[in-house]
XYZ file of C-alpha atoms in Angstrom:
702
model
C -8.118 -55.348 -110.215
C -6.479 -58.056 -108.185
C -8.523 -59.328 -105.297
C -6.502 -59.756 -102.012
C -6.284 -63.254 -100.665
C -7.526 -64.228 -97.188
C -3.941 -64.569 -96.009
C -3.156 -61.004 -97.115
C -6.208 -59.628 -95.353
C -5.292 -61.427 -92.147
C -1.752 -60.077 -92.404
C -3.000 -56.526 -92.713
C -5.293 -57.051 -89.699
C -2.389 -58.352 -87.649
C -0.164 -55.393 -88.547
C -3.008 -52.967 -87.722
C -3.627 -54.578 -84.361
C 0.088 -54.576 -83.562
C 0.312 -50.925 -84.493
C -2.707 -50.097 -82.323
C -1.179 -51.948 -79.366
C 2.051 -50.045 -79.731
C 0.153 -46.726 -79.909
C -1.961 -47.606 -76.884
C 1.134 -48.583 -74.930
C 2.748 -45.293 -75.814
C -0.361 -43.431 -74.681
C -0.428 -45.339 -71.392
C 3.257 -44.715 -70.804
C 2.793 -41.033 -71.582
C -0.173 -40.822 -69.236
C 1.775 -42.579 -66.513
C 4.629 -40.181 -67.042
C 2.287 -37.209 -66.765
C 0.734 -38.637 -63.561
C 4.157 -39.272 -62.105
C 5.282 -35.766 -62.969
C 2.072 -34.376 -61.429
C 2.616 -36.341 -58.219
C 6.175 -35.086 -57.924
C 4.950 -31.525 -58.455
C 2.359 -31.908 -55.694
C 4.994 -33.320 -53.365
C 7.395 -30.458 -54.067
C 4.633 -27.910 -53.409
C 3.664 -29.744 -50.230
C 7.252 -29.756 -48.982
C 7.548 -26.033 -49.650
C 4.345 -25.258 -47.733
C 5.494 -27.547 -44.936
C 8.789 -25.721 -44.693
C 6.907 -22.431 -44.320
C 4.657 -23.916 -41.643
C 1.557 -23.666 -43.866
C 0.152 -27.013 -42.817
C -3.312 -26.685 -44.340
C -1.937 -26.029 -47.833
C 0.738 -28.694 -47.378
C -1.864 -31.302 -46.393
C -3.921 -30.492 -49.523
C -0.897 -31.065 -51.776
C 0.096 -34.327 -50.058
C -3.498 -35.560 -50.250
C -3.626 -34.882 -54.019
C -0.290 -36.651 -54.464
C -1.593 -39.625 -52.454
C -4.743 -39.871 -54.592
C -2.663 -39.791 -57.785
C -0.280 -42.479 -56.568
C -1.209 -46.013 -57.776
C -2.260 -48.407 -54.970
C 0.549 -50.791 -55.887
C 3.118 -48.143 -54.865
C 2.516 -48.963 -51.223
C 5.691 -47.489 -49.811
C 5.083 -44.144 -51.464
C 1.444 -44.078 -50.323
C 2.541 -44.832 -46.771
C 5.107 -42.044 -46.815
C 2.582 -39.553 -48.168
C 0.102 -40.638 -45.496
C 2.733 -39.871 -42.855
C 3.190 -36.365 -44.239
C -0.574 -35.812 -44.307
C -0.881 -37.048 -40.730
C 1.804 -34.634 -39.552
C -0.032 -31.710 -41.138
C -3.462 -32.736 -39.827
C -1.985 -33.153 -36.376
C -0.587 -29.617 -36.447
C -3.940 -28.062 -37.435
C -5.912 -30.123 -34.876
C -7.807 -32.122 -37.488
C -7.680 -35.220 -35.309
C -10.029 -37.513 -37.234
C -8.146 -36.910 -40.488
C -4.875 -37.455 -38.654
C -6.168 -40.792 -37.310
C -7.250 -41.937 -40.804
C -3.882 -40.957 -42.296
C -1.950 -42.704 -39.506
C -3.998 -45.879 -39.998
C -2.849 -45.812 -43.624
C 0.771 -45.369 -42.555
C 0.446 -48.546 -40.511
C -1.454 -50.368 -43.298
C 1.357 -49.631 -45.753
C 4.014 -50.728 -43.216
C 5.699 -47.325 -43.006
C 5.113 -46.950 -39.278
C 7.501 -46.619 -36.379
C 7.195 -45.769 -32.689
C 6.477 -42.101 -33.427
C 3.592 -43.153 -35.701
C 1.880 -45.057 -32.895
C 2.569 -42.241 -30.427
C 0.945 -39.667 -32.704
C -1.985 -41.998 -33.343
C -2.477 -42.566 -29.619
C -2.418 -38.839 -28.844
C -5.006 -38.127 -31.558
C -7.217 -40.982 -30.351
C -7.125 -39.351 -26.897
C -8.544 -36.157 -28.457
C -11.669 -38.065 -29.514
C -12.019 -39.840 -26.163
C -11.154 -43.295 -27.566
C -9.087 -44.173 -24.524
C -8.955 -47.972 -24.940
C -7.669 -47.664 -28.530
C -5.216 -45.000 -27.386
C -3.897 -47.307 -24.662
C -3.151 -49.979 -27.287
C -1.238 -47.502 -29.441
C 0.706 -46.105 -26.477
C 1.822 -49.658 -25.656
C 2.920 -50.129 -29.271
C 4.896 -46.870 -29.056
C 6.544 -47.970 -25.795
C 7.577 -51.281 -27.402
C 9.624 -49.256 -29.902
C 10.593 -46.404 -27.571
C 10.685 -47.803 -23.998
C 11.996 -44.602 -22.413
C 9.947 -42.045 -24.323
C 8.424 -39.748 -21.661
C 5.387 -38.739 -23.743
C 4.568 -42.386 -24.436
C 4.809 -43.452 -20.786
C 2.904 -40.388 -19.572
C 0.326 -40.926 -22.306
C -0.267 -44.532 -21.291
C -0.934 -43.431 -17.726
C -3.313 -40.734 -19.003
C -5.255 -43.210 -21.177
C -5.633 -45.545 -18.201
C -6.704 -42.811 -15.759
C -8.898 -40.681 -18.064
C -12.140 -42.721 -17.812
C -12.006 -42.581 -14.008
C -11.224 -38.829 -13.921
C -14.053 -38.106 -16.342
C -16.510 -40.218 -14.355
C -15.443 -38.582 -11.080
C -16.124 -35.093 -12.452
C -15.789 -31.904 -10.399
C -17.802 -28.968 -9.069
C -16.985 -26.844 -12.114
C -19.928 -25.797 -14.276
C -19.201 -25.152 -17.956
C -21.425 -23.567 -20.616
C -20.815 -22.851 -24.287
C -21.243 -19.099 -24.897
C -22.990 -18.839 -28.250
C -23.087 -15.035 -28.029
C -19.313 -14.964 -28.598
C -18.921 -17.829 -31.047
C -18.917 -18.049 -34.834
C -18.551 -20.809 -37.421
C -14.789 -20.475 -37.247
C -12.274 -20.420 -34.423
C -12.930 -18.195 -31.384
C -10.390 -18.504 -28.608
C -8.189 -16.975 -25.867
C -10.760 -14.737 -24.159
C -9.480 -12.030 -21.807
C -11.654 -9.907 -19.516
C -10.884 -6.206 -19.278
C -12.141 -3.107 -17.485
C -12.557 -2.149 -13.849
C -15.941 -3.885 -13.844
C -14.819 -6.736 -16.144
C -17.422 -5.618 -18.640
C -15.321 -6.107 -21.772
C -14.196 -9.413 -23.272
C -11.409 -9.409 -25.845
C -10.720 -12.602 -27.796
C -9.212 -13.973 -31.004
C -11.296 -15.089 -33.974
C -10.894 -16.236 -37.570
C -14.526 -15.385 -38.417
C -15.429 -13.851 -41.762
C -15.419 -10.321 -40.323
C -11.661 -10.526 -39.728
C -9.538 -8.236 -41.890
C -7.946 -9.339 -45.138
C -9.212 -11.359 -48.080
C -6.694 -14.206 -48.257
C -7.036 -17.500 -46.418
C -4.231 -18.671 -44.186
C -2.055 -21.450 -45.514
C -1.727 -22.662 -41.952
C -5.405 -23.108 -41.072
C -7.352 -22.627 -44.290
C -9.292 -19.771 -42.661
C -8.802 -16.049 -42.428
C -5.970 -14.821 -40.271
C -7.133 -14.174 -36.722
C -8.104 -10.719 -35.478
C -8.904 -9.527 -31.981
C -12.599 -8.823 -31.349
C -14.397 -7.387 -28.328
C -17.787 -7.904 -26.684
C -19.187 -5.478 -24.098
C -21.930 -5.622 -21.512
C -24.936 -3.357 -21.874
C -26.464 -1.312 -19.061
C -28.331 -4.431 -17.865
C -25.151 -6.504 -17.655
C -25.849 -8.595 -20.771
C -23.078 -9.455 -23.203
C -23.486 -8.002 -26.670
C -22.516 -9.399 -30.062
C -18.771 -9.078 -30.660
C -17.529 -6.248 -32.825
C -14.356 -5.532 -34.709
C -11.863 -3.092 -33.246
C -11.719 -0.016 -35.470
C -8.189 1.113 -34.751
C -4.699 0.144 -35.776
C -4.729 -2.954 -33.561
C -5.629 -5.511 -36.248
C -3.958 -6.051 -39.607
C -3.925 -8.589 -42.430
C -1.592 -10.660 -40.238
C -2.585 -12.904 -37.352
C -3.332 -11.037 -34.103
C -4.301 -13.216 -31.175
C -4.060 -14.087 -27.443
C -4.457 -10.625 -25.877
C -3.215 -9.888 -22.354
C -3.180 -6.601 -20.436
C -0.767 -4.731 -18.240
C -1.819 -4.229 -14.633
C -2.721 -0.591 -15.238
C -4.715 -1.477 -18.390
C -2.745 0.896 -20.598
C -0.971 -1.756 -22.680
C -2.157 -4.839 -24.548
C 0.319 -7.630 -25.196
C -0.576 -9.954 -28.069
C 0.753 -12.607 -30.423
C 1.373 -11.501 -33.977
C 2.321 -13.707 -36.957
C 3.689 -11.718 -39.918
C 3.348 -13.233 -43.398
C 6.341 -13.960 -45.641
C 5.735 -16.099 -48.762
C 9.365 -17.169 -48.919
C 10.349 -17.580 -45.299
C 9.027 -19.566 -42.341
C 6.632 -17.601 -40.136
C 7.744 -17.142 -36.551
C 5.247 -15.834 -34.043
C 6.264 -12.701 -32.160
C 4.890 -10.774 -29.189
C 3.797 -7.203 -29.838
C 2.516 -4.362 -27.656
C -0.388 -2.014 -28.359
C -0.825 1.146 -26.276
C -4.220 2.586 -25.335
C -4.970 6.222 -25.973
C -8.419 7.725 -25.380
C -9.923 4.212 -25.180
C -8.476 3.274 -28.613
C -5.792 0.630 -29.116
C -2.931 1.647 -31.351
C -0.881 -0.238 -33.916
C 1.176 -2.976 -32.220
C 4.956 -2.799 -32.177
C 7.209 -5.831 -31.851
C 8.548 -6.561 -28.375
C 12.225 -7.535 -28.398
C 12.501 -10.377 -25.903
C 15.621 -11.986 -27.327
C 18.011 -11.666 -30.236
C 16.935 -15.160 -31.308
C 15.360 -14.752 -34.774
C 14.687 -18.447 -35.406
C 12.323 -19.154 -32.507
C 8.692 -18.340 -31.883
C 7.492 -16.084 -29.058
C 3.783 -16.208 -28.284
C 0.951 -16.289 -25.719
C 1.915 -13.386 -23.419
C 0.706 -13.095 -19.818
C 1.510 -10.492 -17.151
C 2.082 -11.524 -13.532
C -0.363 -9.976 -10.996
C 2.359 -7.683 -9.631
C 3.191 -6.451 -13.139
C 6.882 -7.347 -12.773
C 7.083 -10.325 -15.160
C 6.057 -11.119 -18.709
C 5.323 -14.829 -19.141
C 5.343 -16.259 -22.657
C 5.665 -19.424 -24.756
C 8.657 -20.249 -26.931
C 10.522 -23.086 -28.610
C 13.872 -21.372 -28.144
C 16.915 -23.507 -27.253
C 17.381 -24.386 -23.595
C 13.854 -25.623 -22.955
C 12.510 -29.026 -21.944
C 11.236 -29.858 -25.446
C 8.383 -28.724 -27.643
C 6.933 -25.393 -26.523
C 7.845 -24.228 -23.025
C 6.671 -21.431 -20.750
C 9.299 -18.777 -20.038
C 9.349 -15.437 -18.255
C 11.285 -12.189 -18.528
C 11.474 -9.343 -16.039
C 9.751 -6.033 -16.886
C 11.808 -3.032 -15.805
C 11.690 0.687 -16.377
C 14.461 0.266 -18.930
C 12.830 -2.587 -20.836
C 13.042 -6.365 -20.553
C 15.836 -8.424 -19.083
C 16.694 -11.821 -17.672
C 14.881 -14.558 -19.611
C 14.108 -17.644 -17.500
C 12.650 -21.049 -18.325
C 10.078 -22.088 -15.704
C 11.538 -25.591 -15.742
C 10.010 -28.537 -13.939
C 7.392 -29.372 -12.861
C 5.653 -27.035 -15.327
C 7.526 -27.719 -18.574
C 7.761 -31.167 -20.166
C 9.022 -32.673 -23.455
C 5.522 -31.904 -24.765
C 3.913 -28.488 -25.291
C 3.080 -26.050 -22.477
C 1.072 -23.100 -23.726
C -1.394 -20.294 -22.943
C -0.223 -19.139 -19.497
C -2.517 -16.871 -17.515
C -2.838 -15.792 -13.889
C -5.589 -15.721 -11.362
C -5.259 -12.548 -9.251
C -4.222 -14.645 -6.225
C -1.018 -15.592 -8.054
C -2.013 -19.089 -9.233
C -0.601 -19.796 -12.693
C -2.952 -21.516 -15.150
C -1.580 -23.080 -18.334
C -2.358 -25.798 -20.868
C -0.237 -28.836 -21.626
C -0.249 -32.041 -23.629
C 2.885 -33.246 -21.858
C 1.255 -33.893 -18.471
C -1.286 -36.738 -18.081
C -4.751 -35.426 -18.914
C -7.991 -36.240 -20.703
C -6.652 -35.642 -24.222
C -5.223 -32.790 -26.258
C -4.316 -29.728 -24.259
C -5.525 -29.876 -20.665
C -5.648 -26.970 -18.221
C -3.358 -27.256 -15.191
C -2.996 -25.055 -12.111
C 0.451 -24.260 -10.704
C 0.320 -23.065 -7.094
C 3.274 -21.846 -5.072
C 3.741 -23.877 -1.895
C 5.477 -22.968 1.350
C 8.686 -24.291 -0.222
C 8.346 -21.459 -2.786
C 8.068 -23.996 -5.586
C 5.262 -24.748 -8.005
C 2.895 -27.629 -7.301
C 0.511 -28.793 -10.051
C -3.206 -29.564 -9.911
C -5.472 -30.995 -12.589
C -8.946 -29.422 -12.180
C -10.663 -32.425 -13.760
C -13.777 -32.717 -15.899
C -15.739 -30.766 -17.227
C -13.262 -27.868 -17.200
C -11.012 -30.269 -19.074
C -12.196 -32.585 -21.831
C -10.806 -34.920 -24.472
C -10.259 -31.879 -26.717
C -7.963 -28.872 -26.392
C -8.831 -26.729 -23.355
C -6.951 -23.492 -22.862
C -6.948 -19.708 -22.505
C -8.406 -18.931 -19.059
C -9.574 -15.516 -17.897
C -10.988 -14.670 -14.460
C -13.587 -12.226 -13.216
C -11.450 -10.603 -10.558
C -10.681 -12.825 -7.559
C -13.603 -15.151 -8.204
C -13.123 -18.583 -9.700
C -15.313 -17.844 -12.665
C -14.750 -16.460 -16.127
C -14.189 -17.843 -19.617
C -11.914 -20.227 -21.516
C -11.700 -21.833 -24.940
C -12.034 -25.415 -26.140
C -12.552 -27.374 -29.354
C -14.515 -30.139 -27.577
C -17.393 -31.536 -29.591
C -16.402 -29.796 -32.819
C -15.687 -32.316 -35.560
C -13.604 -29.812 -37.547
C -11.510 -28.848 -34.549
C -12.728 -25.220 -34.299
C -12.174 -23.549 -30.951
C -15.114 -21.944 -29.141
C -15.517 -19.872 -25.981
C -17.051 -21.347 -22.826
C -17.909 -19.919 -19.432
C -16.865 -21.656 -16.221
C -17.517 -21.292 -12.516
C -16.337 -23.126 -9.427
C -18.556 -22.267 -6.452
C -16.392 -21.411 -3.463
C -16.256 -19.198 -0.402
C -13.993 -16.296 -1.280
C -13.148 -13.404 0.995
C -11.738 -10.351 -0.685
C -10.654 -6.888 0.234
C -11.446 -4.097 -2.214
C -9.911 -0.719 -1.657
C -9.692 2.686 -3.282
C -6.637 4.908 -3.160
C -7.285 8.554 -3.888
C -6.022 12.012 -3.105
C -7.797 13.341 -0.075
C -10.329 15.818 -1.452
C -9.075 15.065 -4.978
C -8.462 12.559 -7.749
C -7.950 8.782 -7.764
C -4.292 7.686 -7.662
C -3.577 4.880 -10.153
C 0.175 5.405 -9.601
C -0.161 4.369 -5.954
C 1.074 1.089 -4.498
C -0.421 -0.899 -1.658
C 1.728 -3.095 0.569
C -0.057 -5.919 2.352
C 1.470 -7.834 5.272
C -0.285 -10.606 7.196
C 0.599 -12.458 10.373
C 0.459 -15.685 8.323
C 3.565 -14.609 6.412
C 1.766 -12.758 3.597
C 3.979 -10.049 2.066
C 2.530 -8.582 -1.126
C 2.779 -5.464 -3.252
C -0.581 -4.769 -4.898
C -0.979 -2.701 -8.043
C -3.727 -0.119 -8.332
C -6.074 0.088 -11.337
C -6.900 3.158 -13.380
C -9.827 4.096 -11.121
C -7.616 3.929 -8.027
C -8.995 0.564 -6.909
C -7.399 -2.729 -6.032
C -8.756 -6.139 -5.075
C -7.105 -9.034 -3.282
C -8.151 -12.380 -1.834
C -7.664 -12.631 1.932
C -7.651 -15.662 4.219
C -9.838 -16.225 7.304
C -8.276 -15.820 10.725
C -5.462 -13.585 9.470
C -4.600 -10.089 10.668
C -3.412 -7.807 7.877
C -1.712 -4.419 7.779
C -2.171 -2.508 4.528
C -0.111 0.549 3.650
C -0.952 2.763 0.671
C 1.820 4.982 -0.690
C 2.286 7.291 -3.659
C 4.983 9.774 -4.640
C 3.975 13.281 -3.592
C 1.528 12.065 -0.921
C 1.576 10.964 2.691
C 1.136 7.295 3.507
C -2.063 5.799 4.846
C -2.267 2.590 6.864
C -5.240 0.345 7.612
C -5.473 -2.758 9.796
C -7.848 -5.557 8.856
C -8.890 -8.726 10.696
C -10.559 -11.380 8.536
C -13.149 -13.579 10.215
C -14.174 -17.094 9.259
C -17.416 -17.029 7.272
C -19.728 -19.504 5.553
C -20.257 -17.400 2.419
C -18.242 -15.090 0.239
C -17.635 -11.643 1.697
C -15.962 -8.443 0.483
C -14.251 -5.965 2.823
C -14.274 -2.378 1.560
C -11.457 -0.007 2.546
C -10.677 3.631 1.761
C -7.163 5.027 1.449
C -7.345 8.827 1.171
C -3.773 10.110 0.788
C -3.037 13.681 1.801
C -1.074 15.641 -0.771
C 2.197 17.311 0.239
C 1.516 20.086 -2.295
C -2.030 21.365 -1.582
C -4.054 22.059 1.593
C -5.835 19.026 2.994
C -9.265 19.393 4.567
C -9.728 17.895 8.046
C -13.395 17.075 7.838
C -15.774 17.000 10.776
C -13.928 19.465 13.059
C -16.506 21.398 15.134
C -16.216 24.319 17.557
C -18.666 25.940 19.950
C -20.382 28.938 18.365
C -18.098 31.970 18.198
C -15.508 30.134 20.332
C -12.327 28.123 19.879
C -13.515 25.230 22.055
C -13.446 21.883 20.259
C -16.720 20.001 20.432
C -16.672 16.269 21.406
C -17.773 15.104 17.953
C -14.419 16.386 16.605
C -12.527 13.616 18.402
C -12.806 11.009 15.613
C -11.318 13.287 12.965
C -8.568 14.501 15.298
C -7.641 10.960 16.307
C -7.356 10.097 12.612
C -4.974 13.040 12.202
C -2.874 11.788 15.132
C -2.713 8.389 13.456
C -1.710 9.961 10.131
C 1.114 11.949 11.712
C 2.381 8.854 13.529
C 2.400 6.955 10.234
C 4.424 9.772 8.645
C 6.933 10.697 11.407
C 9.166 12.836 9.161
C 6.415 15.314 8.320
C 5.760 18.752 9.746
C 2.524 20.572 8.992
C 0.893 23.968 9.086
C -2.446 23.613 10.856
C -4.804 26.342 9.629
C -8.320 27.446 10.561
C -10.627 29.532 8.338
C -13.895 31.461 8.663
C -16.570 32.669 6.276
C -16.764 36.256 5.021
C -19.218 37.404 7.708
C -17.894 39.621 10.497
C -14.879 41.877 10.845
C -11.656 40.651 9.279
C -9.465 41.189 12.378
C -11.945 39.429 14.670
C -12.245 36.446 12.290
C -8.482 36.177 12.076
C -8.060 36.111 15.873
C -10.872 33.541 16.222
C -9.386 31.278 13.555
C -5.930 31.552 15.193
C -7.353 30.409 18.543
C -9.146 27.538 16.818
C -5.964 26.419 15.065
C -4.134 26.504 18.407
C -6.913 24.372 19.986
C -6.336 21.668 17.372
C -2.552 21.817 17.905
C -3.090 21.499 21.671
C -5.159 18.338 21.127
C -2.484 16.833 18.894
C 0.340 17.527 21.351
C -1.713 16.061 24.197
C -1.891 12.883 22.147
C 1.826 12.524 21.583
C 2.654 14.650 18.532
C 5.775 16.774 18.992
C 4.977 20.488 19.201
C 7.748 21.481 16.816
C 6.026 19.475 14.067
C 2.963 21.741 14.236
C 2.497 25.344 13.143
C -0.942 26.831 13.950
C -2.122 29.645 11.667
C -5.456 31.472 11.591
C -6.337 32.913 8.202
C -9.813 34.213 8.962
C -11.552 34.875 5.661
C -8.364 35.554 3.677
C -8.292 32.204 1.861
C -11.725 31.099 0.587
C -11.943 27.436 -0.390
C -11.147 26.318 -3.943
C -13.454 23.520 -5.082
C -11.712 20.236 -5.849
C -12.958 17.061 -7.533
C -13.964 15.113 -4.427
C -16.295 17.912 -3.286
C -18.384 17.513 -6.442
C -19.710 14.169 -5.149
C -21.484 16.072 -2.348
C -22.135 19.343 -4.176
C -22.653 18.604 -7.888
C -23.905 22.146 -8.504
C -20.365 23.415 -7.950
C -17.572 23.158 -10.532
C -14.006 22.097 -10.010
C -11.867 25.213 -9.668
C -14.648 27.451 -8.290
C -13.323 29.790 -5.560
C -15.899 30.406 -2.815
C -15.377 34.160 -2.511
C -17.950 36.533 -1.067
C -18.786 37.711 -4.577
C -19.260 34.119 -5.821
C -21.418 33.078 -2.870
C -23.783 36.047 -3.033
C -24.790 35.083 -6.572
C -26.251 31.775 -5.270
C -29.633 31.165 -3.673
C -29.795 31.316 0.132
C -29.565 27.567 0.797
C -26.455 27.221 -1.343
C -24.961 30.375 0.199
C -25.119 28.779 3.632
C -23.520 25.560 2.343
C -20.634 27.524 0.838
C -20.165 29.451 4.080
C -19.984 26.157 5.946
C -17.355 24.900 3.488
C -15.274 28.041 4.088
C -15.511 27.556 7.889
C -12.944 24.789 7.803
C -9.769 23.390 9.343
C -6.938 22.277 7.037
C -3.313 21.334 7.067
C -0.541 21.594 4.525
C 2.768 19.739 4.606
C 5.739 21.988 5.293
C 8.609 19.496 5.491
C 9.115 15.797 4.888
C 12.560 15.552 6.496
C 11.772 16.101 10.196
C 14.099 14.077 12.434
C 16.167 12.801 9.531
C 19.263 14.942 10.262
C 21.504 15.372 13.314
C 22.658 18.662 14.851
C 25.470 18.958 12.304
C 23.104 18.548 9.387
C 24.197 15.010 8.559
C 21.661 12.367 7.597
C 20.930 10.056 10.467
C 21.251 6.310 9.883
C 17.868 5.141 8.747
C 16.592 1.665 9.662
C 16.903 -0.806 6.809
C 14.030 -3.083 5.857
C 14.304 -6.575 7.291
C 15.149 -9.065 4.534
C 13.157 -12.187 4.050
C 15.312 -14.992 5.401
C 14.160 -17.216 2.585
C 15.470 -14.955 -0.157
C 14.926 -11.902 -2.270
C 11.434 -10.445 -2.621
C 11.829 -10.437 -6.389
C 12.341 -14.173 -6.439
C 9.169 -15.190 -4.707
C 9.120 -18.381 -6.776
C 12.106 -20.647 -7.188
C 12.933 -21.238 -10.856
C 14.898 -24.337 -11.736
């Protein structure tokens, strides 16, 4: 066997090493190719998610692509950082957005928009000095950019505004909050004892996580007060209201029968556009929402509904064409035939930034959130008040209602400046939570009830309120027949309640100057034109038709009522109990009815508007709802006949006899004085128009 020489051995070693180098190079190239292919795949996925608006999933793909990109590919890393920053910015992950934007600058892929976004995210963490530097850098590149110039002013003013503070008190409400997002609270109920809000907590419906937020899709939850007035743990709503989609930002119609909400349907292949839907309440349960057609625009979002205090307008947020930029606040008129006449609120409310989450205080002040007006960072709450020029004027309520974070979604406990809102302040992950707020102030209110005299509440009624300071309002009535309105000191008001099928009722109110909050309580009993109306507290001498002096108050009220309703004629009837002879009782009741008519004519009521009738015991009283408050042992619909009364014990028999011994009226005509001798309608006086414009356009819209 031939032994290899040293030279041969070295030659073999060299060839082996060369071969190994070539193999290793091939492996490296293959690995690099696989990495490159993987990066491209992540980028494509990220772009697809971004196109669908699924920012959380898009950010995850761009982050993976960034981590797989070699550090020497600086341009590519900078571009991926910019995409990540955009996504983090959209999901309110400010600290991650700041880190990504710093990388964009480090890799020299920045422009003016980069510094603007960085500045706005630095504002959200209260780093005002750093934000000021970045705003200046943005202005150097974009001298006329309104958000940059407004932002610089905000960064300069924010420390002073925060230090100045305000009289608002703010408290985080742990009873409502979870480990996820809880936002857009809205009080509901005649006693404001229910709080509806949006939440992405684990109890929300569905199993999938949102590609937008990385959490469950939001559902609407509710918390209620117990008998001691304490808020209870929120519960899910077991009806068709919630779905596997996003349901959020509830708002209610004036009568409480409809809930307006934002709904985001899911489509894996198409961008998701928010839409406004309506849920109707039936037997205290909220039904499945149906989409509200505001516009034929299918490529814009419609969200964050709010109903004006008079119930005539739906306010909402949209990015539809024709706005000022970003998201704007719009409104559309609510009519019996649907919606019509979309209007942009224009300046000074809308800006090139985002204006969102409109809501109303009952006094008509519009509250909304904006990142386009100078504030403390993120979304700040602003108040738009209508001045004497019928235009909006803005106020910033300061700190602590506003913070460096997003502050939005106000709801008020009636006319008082207290209630709840949402904010992501102090949460490192950007989750929204619910807070209470209160601004101590002297508030004078009038609370009234409109109801059928001797009957039911009248939620269909309307109350017109006119003041000698120029106030001219139409107030809506709640389901229990009540209404509430702020009034001003030193003003004289006239309030007129009206409802179809009923006579009007007018009340005058003078508001004094006071040092503490005060509530005026008014009653508006409306006589029906269809059923007899009891004239309470009419008294006669025993076995006579002579009116006793204590009857004067009730009779004067009847005079007032007839003067307020000049086109009405009535039958004035008197009744007796079953005791005594029928003919005698009938004659006595006739004389008593004529005594009341005589009093009315003496006080200016035309005789031909009055028909006195004595029924004696022919028409025993039928029990109606209002009577049950005084006599709960009776039932609605009971007829107080002799047979019915004699089955009761003696005390109750006497009460029923007293009820039967009554004076009533019923409306005969509602057209008195409206026609001339030939039967033609007389010219009726027309309402005086407001010299400043149409009632429907109380606020000028630019």
